[in-house]
mmCIF file with all atom_site columns, C-alpha atoms in Angstrom:
data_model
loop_
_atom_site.group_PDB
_atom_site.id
_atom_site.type_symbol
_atom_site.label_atom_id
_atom_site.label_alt_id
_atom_site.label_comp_id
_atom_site.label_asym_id
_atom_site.label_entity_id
_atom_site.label_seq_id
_atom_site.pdbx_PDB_ins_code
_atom_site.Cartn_x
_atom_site.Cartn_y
_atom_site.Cartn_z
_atom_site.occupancy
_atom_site.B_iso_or_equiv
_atom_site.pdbx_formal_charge
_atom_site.auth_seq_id
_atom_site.auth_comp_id
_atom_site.auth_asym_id
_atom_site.auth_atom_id
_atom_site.pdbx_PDB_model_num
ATOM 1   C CA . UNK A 1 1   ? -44.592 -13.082 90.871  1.00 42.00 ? 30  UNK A CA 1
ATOM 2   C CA . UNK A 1 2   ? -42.715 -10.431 89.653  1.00 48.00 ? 31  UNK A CA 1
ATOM 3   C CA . UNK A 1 3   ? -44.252 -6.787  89.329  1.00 49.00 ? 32  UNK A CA 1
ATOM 4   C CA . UNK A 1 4   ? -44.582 -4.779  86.158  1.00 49.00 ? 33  UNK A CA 1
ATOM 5   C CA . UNK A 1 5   ? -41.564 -3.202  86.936  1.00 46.00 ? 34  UNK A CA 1
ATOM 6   C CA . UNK A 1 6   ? -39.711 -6.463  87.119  1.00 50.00 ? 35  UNK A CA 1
ATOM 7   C CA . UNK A 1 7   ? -39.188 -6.906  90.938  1.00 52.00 ? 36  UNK A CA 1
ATOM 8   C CA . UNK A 1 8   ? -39.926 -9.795  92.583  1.00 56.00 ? 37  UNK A CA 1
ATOM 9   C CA . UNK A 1 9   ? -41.234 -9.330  96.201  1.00 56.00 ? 38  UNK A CA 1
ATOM 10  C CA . UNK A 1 10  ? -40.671 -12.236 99.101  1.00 66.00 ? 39  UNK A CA 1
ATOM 11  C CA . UNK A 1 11  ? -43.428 -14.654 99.199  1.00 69.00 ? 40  UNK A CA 1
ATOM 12  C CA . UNK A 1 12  ? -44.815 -13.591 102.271 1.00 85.00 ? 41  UNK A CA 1
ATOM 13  C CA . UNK A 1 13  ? -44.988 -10.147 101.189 1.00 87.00 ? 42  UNK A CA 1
ATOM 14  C CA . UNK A 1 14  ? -47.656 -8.685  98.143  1.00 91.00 ? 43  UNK A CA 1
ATOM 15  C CA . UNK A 1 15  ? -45.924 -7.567  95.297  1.00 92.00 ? 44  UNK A CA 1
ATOM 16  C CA . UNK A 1 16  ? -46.206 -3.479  94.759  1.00 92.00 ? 45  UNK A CA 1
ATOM 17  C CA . UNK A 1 17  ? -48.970 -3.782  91.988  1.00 93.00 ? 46  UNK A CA 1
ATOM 18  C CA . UNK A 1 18  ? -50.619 -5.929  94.378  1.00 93.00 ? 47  UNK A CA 1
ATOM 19  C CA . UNK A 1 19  ? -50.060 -3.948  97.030  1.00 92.00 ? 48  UNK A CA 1
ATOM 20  C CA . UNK A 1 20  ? -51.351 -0.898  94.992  1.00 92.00 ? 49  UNK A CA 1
ATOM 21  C CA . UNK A 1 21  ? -54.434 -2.996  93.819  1.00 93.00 ? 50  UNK A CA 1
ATOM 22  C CA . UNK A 1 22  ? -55.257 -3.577  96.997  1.00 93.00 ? 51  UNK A CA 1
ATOM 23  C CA . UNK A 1 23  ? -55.345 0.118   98.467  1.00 92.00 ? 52  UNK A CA 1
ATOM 24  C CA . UNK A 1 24  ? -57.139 1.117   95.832  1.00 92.00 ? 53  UNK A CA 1
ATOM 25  C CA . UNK A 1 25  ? -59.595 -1.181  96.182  1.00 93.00 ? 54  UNK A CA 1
ATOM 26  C CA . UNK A 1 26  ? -60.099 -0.154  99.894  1.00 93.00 ? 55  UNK A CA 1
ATOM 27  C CA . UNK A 1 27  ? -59.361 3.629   99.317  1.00 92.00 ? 56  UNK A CA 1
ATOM 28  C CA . UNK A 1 28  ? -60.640 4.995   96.294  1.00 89.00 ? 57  UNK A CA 1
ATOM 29  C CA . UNK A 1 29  ? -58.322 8.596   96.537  1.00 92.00 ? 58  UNK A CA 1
ATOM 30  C CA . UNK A 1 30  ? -55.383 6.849   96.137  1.00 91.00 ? 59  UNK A CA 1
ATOM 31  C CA . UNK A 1 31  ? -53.007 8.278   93.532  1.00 94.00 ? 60  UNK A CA 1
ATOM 32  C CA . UNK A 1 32  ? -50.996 4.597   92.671  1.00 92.00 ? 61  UNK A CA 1
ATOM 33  C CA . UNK A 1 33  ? -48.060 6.979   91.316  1.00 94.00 ? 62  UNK A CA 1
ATOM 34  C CA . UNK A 1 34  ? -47.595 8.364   94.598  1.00 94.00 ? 63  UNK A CA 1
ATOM 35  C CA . UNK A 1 35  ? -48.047 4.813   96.429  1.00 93.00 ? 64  UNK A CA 1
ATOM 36  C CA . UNK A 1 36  ? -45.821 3.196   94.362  1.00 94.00 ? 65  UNK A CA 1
ATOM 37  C CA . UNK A 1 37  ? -42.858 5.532   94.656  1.00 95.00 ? 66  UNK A CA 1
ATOM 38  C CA . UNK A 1 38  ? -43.597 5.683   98.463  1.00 94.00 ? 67  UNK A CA 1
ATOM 39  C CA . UNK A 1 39  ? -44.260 2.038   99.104  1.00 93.00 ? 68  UNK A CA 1
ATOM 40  C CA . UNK A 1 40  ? -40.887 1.442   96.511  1.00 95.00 ? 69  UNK A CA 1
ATOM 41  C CA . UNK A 1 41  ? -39.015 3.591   99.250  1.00 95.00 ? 70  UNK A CA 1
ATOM 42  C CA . UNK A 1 42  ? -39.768 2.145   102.005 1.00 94.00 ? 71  UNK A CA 1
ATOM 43  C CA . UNK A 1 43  ? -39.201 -1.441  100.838 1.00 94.00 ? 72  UNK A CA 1
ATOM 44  C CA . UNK A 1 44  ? -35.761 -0.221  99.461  1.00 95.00 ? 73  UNK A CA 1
ATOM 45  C CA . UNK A 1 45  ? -35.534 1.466   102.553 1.00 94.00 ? 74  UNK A CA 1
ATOM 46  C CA . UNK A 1 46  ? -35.640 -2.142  104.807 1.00 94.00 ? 75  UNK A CA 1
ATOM 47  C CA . UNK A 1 47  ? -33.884 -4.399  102.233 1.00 94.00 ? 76  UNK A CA 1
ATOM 48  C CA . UNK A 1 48  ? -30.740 -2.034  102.527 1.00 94.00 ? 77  UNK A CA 1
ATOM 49  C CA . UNK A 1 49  ? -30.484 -2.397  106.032 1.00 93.00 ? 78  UNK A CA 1
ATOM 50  C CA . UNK A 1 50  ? -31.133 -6.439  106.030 1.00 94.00 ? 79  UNK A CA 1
ATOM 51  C CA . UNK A 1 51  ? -28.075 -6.121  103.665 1.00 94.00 ? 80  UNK A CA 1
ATOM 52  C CA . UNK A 1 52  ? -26.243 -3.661  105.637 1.00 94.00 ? 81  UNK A CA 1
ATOM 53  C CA . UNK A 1 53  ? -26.551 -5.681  108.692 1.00 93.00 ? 82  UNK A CA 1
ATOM 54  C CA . UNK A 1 54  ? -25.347 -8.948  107.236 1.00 95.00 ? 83  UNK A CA 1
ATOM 55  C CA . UNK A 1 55  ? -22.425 -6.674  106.193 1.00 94.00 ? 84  UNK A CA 1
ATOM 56  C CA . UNK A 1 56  ? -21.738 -5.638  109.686 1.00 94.00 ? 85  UNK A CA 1
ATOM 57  C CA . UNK A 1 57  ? -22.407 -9.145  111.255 1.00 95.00 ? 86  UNK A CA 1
ATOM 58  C CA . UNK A 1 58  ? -19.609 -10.389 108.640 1.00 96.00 ? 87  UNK A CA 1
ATOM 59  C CA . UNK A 1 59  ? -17.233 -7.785  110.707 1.00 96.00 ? 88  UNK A CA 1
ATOM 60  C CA . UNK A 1 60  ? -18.671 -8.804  113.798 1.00 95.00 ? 89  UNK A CA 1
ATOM 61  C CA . UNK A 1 61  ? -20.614 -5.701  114.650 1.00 95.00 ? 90  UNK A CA 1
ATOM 62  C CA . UNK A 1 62  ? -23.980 -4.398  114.369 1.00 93.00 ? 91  UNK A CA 1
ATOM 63  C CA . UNK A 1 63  ? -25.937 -2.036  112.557 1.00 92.00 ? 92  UNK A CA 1
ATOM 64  C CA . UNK A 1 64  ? -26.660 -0.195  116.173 1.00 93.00 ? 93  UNK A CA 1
ATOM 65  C CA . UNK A 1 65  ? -22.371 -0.166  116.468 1.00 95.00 ? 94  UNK A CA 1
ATOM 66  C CA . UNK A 1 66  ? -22.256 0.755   113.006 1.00 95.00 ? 95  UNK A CA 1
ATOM 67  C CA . UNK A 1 67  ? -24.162 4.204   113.605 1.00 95.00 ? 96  UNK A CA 1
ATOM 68  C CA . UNK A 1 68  ? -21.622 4.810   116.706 1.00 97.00 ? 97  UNK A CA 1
ATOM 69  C CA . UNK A 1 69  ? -18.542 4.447   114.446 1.00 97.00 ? 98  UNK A CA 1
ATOM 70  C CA . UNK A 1 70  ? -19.900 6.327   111.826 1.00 97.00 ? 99  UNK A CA 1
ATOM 71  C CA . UNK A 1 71  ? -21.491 9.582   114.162 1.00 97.00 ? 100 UNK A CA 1
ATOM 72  C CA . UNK A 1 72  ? -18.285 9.493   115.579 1.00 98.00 ? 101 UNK A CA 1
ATOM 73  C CA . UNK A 1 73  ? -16.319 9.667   111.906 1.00 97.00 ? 102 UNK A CA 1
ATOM 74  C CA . UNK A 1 74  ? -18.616 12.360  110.648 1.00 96.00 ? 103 UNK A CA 1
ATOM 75  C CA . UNK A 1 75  ? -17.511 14.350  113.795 1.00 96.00 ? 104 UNK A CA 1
ATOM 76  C CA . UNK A 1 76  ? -14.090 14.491  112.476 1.00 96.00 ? 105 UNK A CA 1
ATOM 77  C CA . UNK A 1 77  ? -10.676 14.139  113.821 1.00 96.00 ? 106 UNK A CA 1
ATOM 78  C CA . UNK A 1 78  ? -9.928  13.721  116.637 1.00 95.00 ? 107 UNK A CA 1
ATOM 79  C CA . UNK A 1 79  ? -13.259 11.571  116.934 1.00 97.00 ? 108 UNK A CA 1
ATOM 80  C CA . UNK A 1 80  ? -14.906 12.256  119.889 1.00 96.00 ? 109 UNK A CA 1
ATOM 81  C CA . UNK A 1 81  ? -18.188 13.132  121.382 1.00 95.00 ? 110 UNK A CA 1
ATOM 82  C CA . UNK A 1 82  ? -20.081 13.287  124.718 1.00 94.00 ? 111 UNK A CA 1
ATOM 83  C CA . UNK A 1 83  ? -22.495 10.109  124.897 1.00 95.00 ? 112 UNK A CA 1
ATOM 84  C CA . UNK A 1 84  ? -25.256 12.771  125.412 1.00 94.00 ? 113 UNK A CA 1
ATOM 85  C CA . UNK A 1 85  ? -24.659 14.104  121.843 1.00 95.00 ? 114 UNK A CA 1
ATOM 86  C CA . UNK A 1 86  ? -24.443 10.984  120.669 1.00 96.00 ? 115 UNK A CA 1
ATOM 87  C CA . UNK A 1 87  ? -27.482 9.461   121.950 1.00 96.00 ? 116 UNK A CA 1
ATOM 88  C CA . UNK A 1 88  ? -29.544 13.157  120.822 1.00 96.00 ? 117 UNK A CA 1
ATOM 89  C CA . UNK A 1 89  ? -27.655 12.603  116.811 1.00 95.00 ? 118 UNK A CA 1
ATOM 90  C CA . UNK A 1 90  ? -28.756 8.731   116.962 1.00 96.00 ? 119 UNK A CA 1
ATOM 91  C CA . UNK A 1 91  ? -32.155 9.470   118.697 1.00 95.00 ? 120 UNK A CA 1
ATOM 92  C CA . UNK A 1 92  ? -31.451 7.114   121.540 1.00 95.00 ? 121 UNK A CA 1
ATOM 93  C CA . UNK A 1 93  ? -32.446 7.393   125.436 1.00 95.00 ? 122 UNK A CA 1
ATOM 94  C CA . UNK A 1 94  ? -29.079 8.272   127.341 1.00 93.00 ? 123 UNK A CA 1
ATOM 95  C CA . UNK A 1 95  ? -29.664 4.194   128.921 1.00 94.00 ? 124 UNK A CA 1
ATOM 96  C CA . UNK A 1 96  ? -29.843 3.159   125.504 1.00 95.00 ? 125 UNK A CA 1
ATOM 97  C CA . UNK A 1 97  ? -26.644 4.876   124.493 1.00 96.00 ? 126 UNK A CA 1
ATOM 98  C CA . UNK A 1 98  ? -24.778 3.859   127.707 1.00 95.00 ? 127 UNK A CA 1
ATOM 99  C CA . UNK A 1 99  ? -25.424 0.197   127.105 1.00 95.00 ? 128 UNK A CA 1
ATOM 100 C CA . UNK A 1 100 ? -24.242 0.552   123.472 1.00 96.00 ? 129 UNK A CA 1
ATOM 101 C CA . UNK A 1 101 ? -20.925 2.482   124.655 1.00 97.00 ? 130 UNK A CA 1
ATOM 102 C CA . UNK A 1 102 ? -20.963 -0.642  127.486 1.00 96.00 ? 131 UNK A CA 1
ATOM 103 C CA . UNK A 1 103 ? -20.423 -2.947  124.577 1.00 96.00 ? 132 UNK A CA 1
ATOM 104 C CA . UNK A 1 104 ? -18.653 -1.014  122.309 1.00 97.00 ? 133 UNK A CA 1
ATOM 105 C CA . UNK A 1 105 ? -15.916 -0.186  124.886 1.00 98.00 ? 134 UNK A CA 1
ATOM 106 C CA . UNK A 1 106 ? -15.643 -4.077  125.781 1.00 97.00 ? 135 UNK A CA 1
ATOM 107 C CA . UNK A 1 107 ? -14.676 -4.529  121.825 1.00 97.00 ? 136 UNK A CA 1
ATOM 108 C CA . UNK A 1 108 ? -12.569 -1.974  121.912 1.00 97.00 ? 137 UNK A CA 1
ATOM 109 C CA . UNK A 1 109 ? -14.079 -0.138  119.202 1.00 98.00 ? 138 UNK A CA 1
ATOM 110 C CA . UNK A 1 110 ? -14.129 3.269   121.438 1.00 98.00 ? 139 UNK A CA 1
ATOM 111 C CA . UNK A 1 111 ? -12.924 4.674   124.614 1.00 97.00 ? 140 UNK A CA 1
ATOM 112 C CA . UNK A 1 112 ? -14.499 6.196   127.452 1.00 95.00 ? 141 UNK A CA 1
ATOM 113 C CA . UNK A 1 113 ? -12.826 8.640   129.343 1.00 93.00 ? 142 UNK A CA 1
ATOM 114 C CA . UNK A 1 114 ? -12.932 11.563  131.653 1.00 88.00 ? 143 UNK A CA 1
ATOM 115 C CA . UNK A 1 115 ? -12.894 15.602  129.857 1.00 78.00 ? 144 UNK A CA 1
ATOM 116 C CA . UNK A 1 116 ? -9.968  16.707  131.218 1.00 81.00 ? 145 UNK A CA 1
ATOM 117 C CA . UNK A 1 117 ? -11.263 19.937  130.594 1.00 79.00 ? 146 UNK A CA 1
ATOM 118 C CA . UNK A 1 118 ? -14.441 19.062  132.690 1.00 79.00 ? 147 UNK A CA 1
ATOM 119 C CA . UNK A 1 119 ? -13.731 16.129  134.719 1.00 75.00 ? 148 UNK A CA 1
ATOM 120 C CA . UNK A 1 120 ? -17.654 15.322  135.420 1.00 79.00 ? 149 UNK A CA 1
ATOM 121 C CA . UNK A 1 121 ? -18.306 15.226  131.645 1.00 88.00 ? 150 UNK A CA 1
ATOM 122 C CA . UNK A 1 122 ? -17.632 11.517  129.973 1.00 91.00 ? 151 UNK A CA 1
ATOM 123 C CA . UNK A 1 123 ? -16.168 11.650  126.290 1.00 95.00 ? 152 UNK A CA 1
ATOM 124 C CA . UNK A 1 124 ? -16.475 8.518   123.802 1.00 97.00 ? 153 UNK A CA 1
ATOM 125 C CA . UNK A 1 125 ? -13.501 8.284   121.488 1.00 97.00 ? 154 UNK A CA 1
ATOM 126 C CA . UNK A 1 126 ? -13.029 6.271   118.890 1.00 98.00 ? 155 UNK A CA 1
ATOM 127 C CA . UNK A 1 127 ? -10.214 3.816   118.617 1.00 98.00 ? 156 UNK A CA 1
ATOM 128 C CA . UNK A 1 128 ? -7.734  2.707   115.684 1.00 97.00 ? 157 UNK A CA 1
ATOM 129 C CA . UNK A 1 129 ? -9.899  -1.075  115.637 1.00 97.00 ? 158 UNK A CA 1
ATOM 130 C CA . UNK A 1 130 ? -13.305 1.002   115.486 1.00 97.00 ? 159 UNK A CA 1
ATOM 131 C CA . UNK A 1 131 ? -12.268 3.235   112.653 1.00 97.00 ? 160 UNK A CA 1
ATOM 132 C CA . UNK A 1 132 ? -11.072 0.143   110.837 1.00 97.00 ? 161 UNK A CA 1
ATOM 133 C CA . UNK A 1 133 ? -14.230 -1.343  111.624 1.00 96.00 ? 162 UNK A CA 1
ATOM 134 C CA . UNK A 1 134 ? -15.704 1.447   109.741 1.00 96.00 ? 163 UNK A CA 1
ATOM 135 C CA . UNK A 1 135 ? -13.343 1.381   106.908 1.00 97.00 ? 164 UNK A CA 1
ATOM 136 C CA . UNK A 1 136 ? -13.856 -2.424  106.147 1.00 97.00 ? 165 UNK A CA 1
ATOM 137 C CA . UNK A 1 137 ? -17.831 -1.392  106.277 1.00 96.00 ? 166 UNK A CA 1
ATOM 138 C CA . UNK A 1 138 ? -17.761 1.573   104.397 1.00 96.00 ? 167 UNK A CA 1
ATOM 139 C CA . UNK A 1 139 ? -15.417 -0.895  101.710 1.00 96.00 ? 168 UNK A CA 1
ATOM 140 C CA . UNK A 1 140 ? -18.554 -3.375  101.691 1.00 96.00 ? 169 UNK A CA 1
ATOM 141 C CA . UNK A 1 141 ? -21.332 -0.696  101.737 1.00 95.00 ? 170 UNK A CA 1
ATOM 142 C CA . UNK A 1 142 ? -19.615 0.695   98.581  1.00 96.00 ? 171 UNK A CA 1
ATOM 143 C CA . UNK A 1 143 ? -19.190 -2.502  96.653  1.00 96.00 ? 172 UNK A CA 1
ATOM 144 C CA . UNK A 1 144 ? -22.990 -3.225  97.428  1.00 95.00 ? 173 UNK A CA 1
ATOM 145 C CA . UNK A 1 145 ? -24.535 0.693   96.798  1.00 96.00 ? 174 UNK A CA 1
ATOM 146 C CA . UNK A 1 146 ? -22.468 0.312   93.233  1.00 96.00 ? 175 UNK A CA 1
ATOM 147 C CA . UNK A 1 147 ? -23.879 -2.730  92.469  1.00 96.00 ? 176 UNK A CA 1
ATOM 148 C CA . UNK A 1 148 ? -27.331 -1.448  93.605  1.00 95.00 ? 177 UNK A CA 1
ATOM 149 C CA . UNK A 1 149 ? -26.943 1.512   91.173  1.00 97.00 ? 178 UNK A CA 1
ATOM 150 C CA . UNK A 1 150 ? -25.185 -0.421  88.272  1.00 97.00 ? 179 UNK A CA 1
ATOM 151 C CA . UNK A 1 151 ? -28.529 -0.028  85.973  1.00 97.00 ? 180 UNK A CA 1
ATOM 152 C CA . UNK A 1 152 ? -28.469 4.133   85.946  1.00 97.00 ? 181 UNK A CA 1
ATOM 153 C CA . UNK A 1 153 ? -26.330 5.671   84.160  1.00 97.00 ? 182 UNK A CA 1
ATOM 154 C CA . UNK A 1 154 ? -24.210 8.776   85.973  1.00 97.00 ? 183 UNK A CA 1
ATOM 155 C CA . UNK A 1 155 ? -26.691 11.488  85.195  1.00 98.00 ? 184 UNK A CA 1
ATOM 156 C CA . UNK A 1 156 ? -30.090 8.912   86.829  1.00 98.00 ? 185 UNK A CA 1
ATOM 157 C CA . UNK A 1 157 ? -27.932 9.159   89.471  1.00 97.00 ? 186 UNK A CA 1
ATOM 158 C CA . UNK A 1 158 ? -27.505 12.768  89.670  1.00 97.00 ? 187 UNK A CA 1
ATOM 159 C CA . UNK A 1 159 ? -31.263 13.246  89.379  1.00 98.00 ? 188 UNK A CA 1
ATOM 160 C CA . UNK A 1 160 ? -32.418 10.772  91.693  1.00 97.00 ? 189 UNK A CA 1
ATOM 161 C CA . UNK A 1 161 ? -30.115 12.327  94.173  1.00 97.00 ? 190 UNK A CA 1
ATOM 162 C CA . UNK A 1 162 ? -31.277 15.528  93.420  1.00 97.00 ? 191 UNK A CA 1
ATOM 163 C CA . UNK A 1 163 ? -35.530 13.850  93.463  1.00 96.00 ? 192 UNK A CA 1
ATOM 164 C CA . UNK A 1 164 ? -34.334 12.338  96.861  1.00 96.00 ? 193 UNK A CA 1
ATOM 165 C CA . UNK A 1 165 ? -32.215 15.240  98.818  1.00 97.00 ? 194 UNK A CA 1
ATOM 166 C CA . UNK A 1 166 ? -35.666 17.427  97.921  1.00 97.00 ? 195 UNK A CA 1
ATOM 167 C CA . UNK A 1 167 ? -38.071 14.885  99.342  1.00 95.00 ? 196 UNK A CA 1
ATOM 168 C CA . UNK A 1 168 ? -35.549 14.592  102.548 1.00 94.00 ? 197 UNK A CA 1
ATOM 169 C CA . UNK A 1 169 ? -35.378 18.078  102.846 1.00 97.00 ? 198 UNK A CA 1
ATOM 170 C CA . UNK A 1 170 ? -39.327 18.063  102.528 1.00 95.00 ? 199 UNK A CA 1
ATOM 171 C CA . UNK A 1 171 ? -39.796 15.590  105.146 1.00 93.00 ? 200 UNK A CA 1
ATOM 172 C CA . UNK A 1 172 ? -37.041 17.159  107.571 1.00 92.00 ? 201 UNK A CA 1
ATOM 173 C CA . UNK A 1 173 ? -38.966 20.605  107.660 1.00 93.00 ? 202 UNK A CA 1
#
């Protein structure tokens, strides 16, 4: 059944006026406004990454390798990182991270080698097949995130990334 809005949630999931209905009728302060921009969030929130992972899975990674590629992007040229810094920027246990790297190396999607500058210290580089894994990604993510956003018009999307940076920064403080 679709909401007043016109979404349609999955059938084993309450729609969000029914999911508002519901809270209110077990918590009598709730402000629906509020609940249905934050429950609207969080939904929007988990179908991206369902669609973001069957994107990855189509190019034979994950959503886990996906984060790797792109930390290691965002560090810039010449892509690199310690698997410490990695694992603190991703919010993984350093086991966590070394298992990922473990699997990542094995595709060839980064390197792990010695600092030459420090030989104790491990580096993970990424490799010409991992940053064209996150090409082809970041070619599907923005075919789907325009698609997404076809409805709003350039300035809706200008304000709700302006509404959505200040409840990050909000949230991050």
């Amino acid at each position: 059944m679709p909401d007043s809005d016109g979404t349609t949630a999955p059938a084993n999931e309450p729609t969000l006026d029914e999911q508002i209905a519901a809270y209110q009728r077990e918590f009598a302060d709730l402000d629906p406004q509020v609940e249905q921009i934050v429950s609207a969030l969080g939904r929007l929130n988990r179908r991206m990454n369902v669609a973001y992972g069957r994107q990855t899975a189509t190019l034979g990674i994950s959503n886990a390798e996906w984060e790797v590629l792109k930390a290691l992007v965002l560090a810039g040229q010449p892509y690199r990182m310690g698997p410490g810094d990695l694992a603190k920027q991703l919010g993984l246990t350093p086991a966590a991270m070394t298992h990922r790297i473990d699997r990542m190396v094995a595709e060839e999607l980064v390197t792990r080698d010695r600092d030459e500058a420090n030989r104790v210290r491990v580096i993970v580089g990424l490799t010409d097949a991992g940053r064209q894994k996150w090409l082809d990604a970041m070619e599907l993510a923005t075919a789907f995130e325009e698609d997404l956003l076809q409805d709003l018009s350039t300035k809706e999307r200008g304000v709700l990334g302006e509404l959505l940076t200040r409840l990050l920064v909000r949230v991050e403080s």
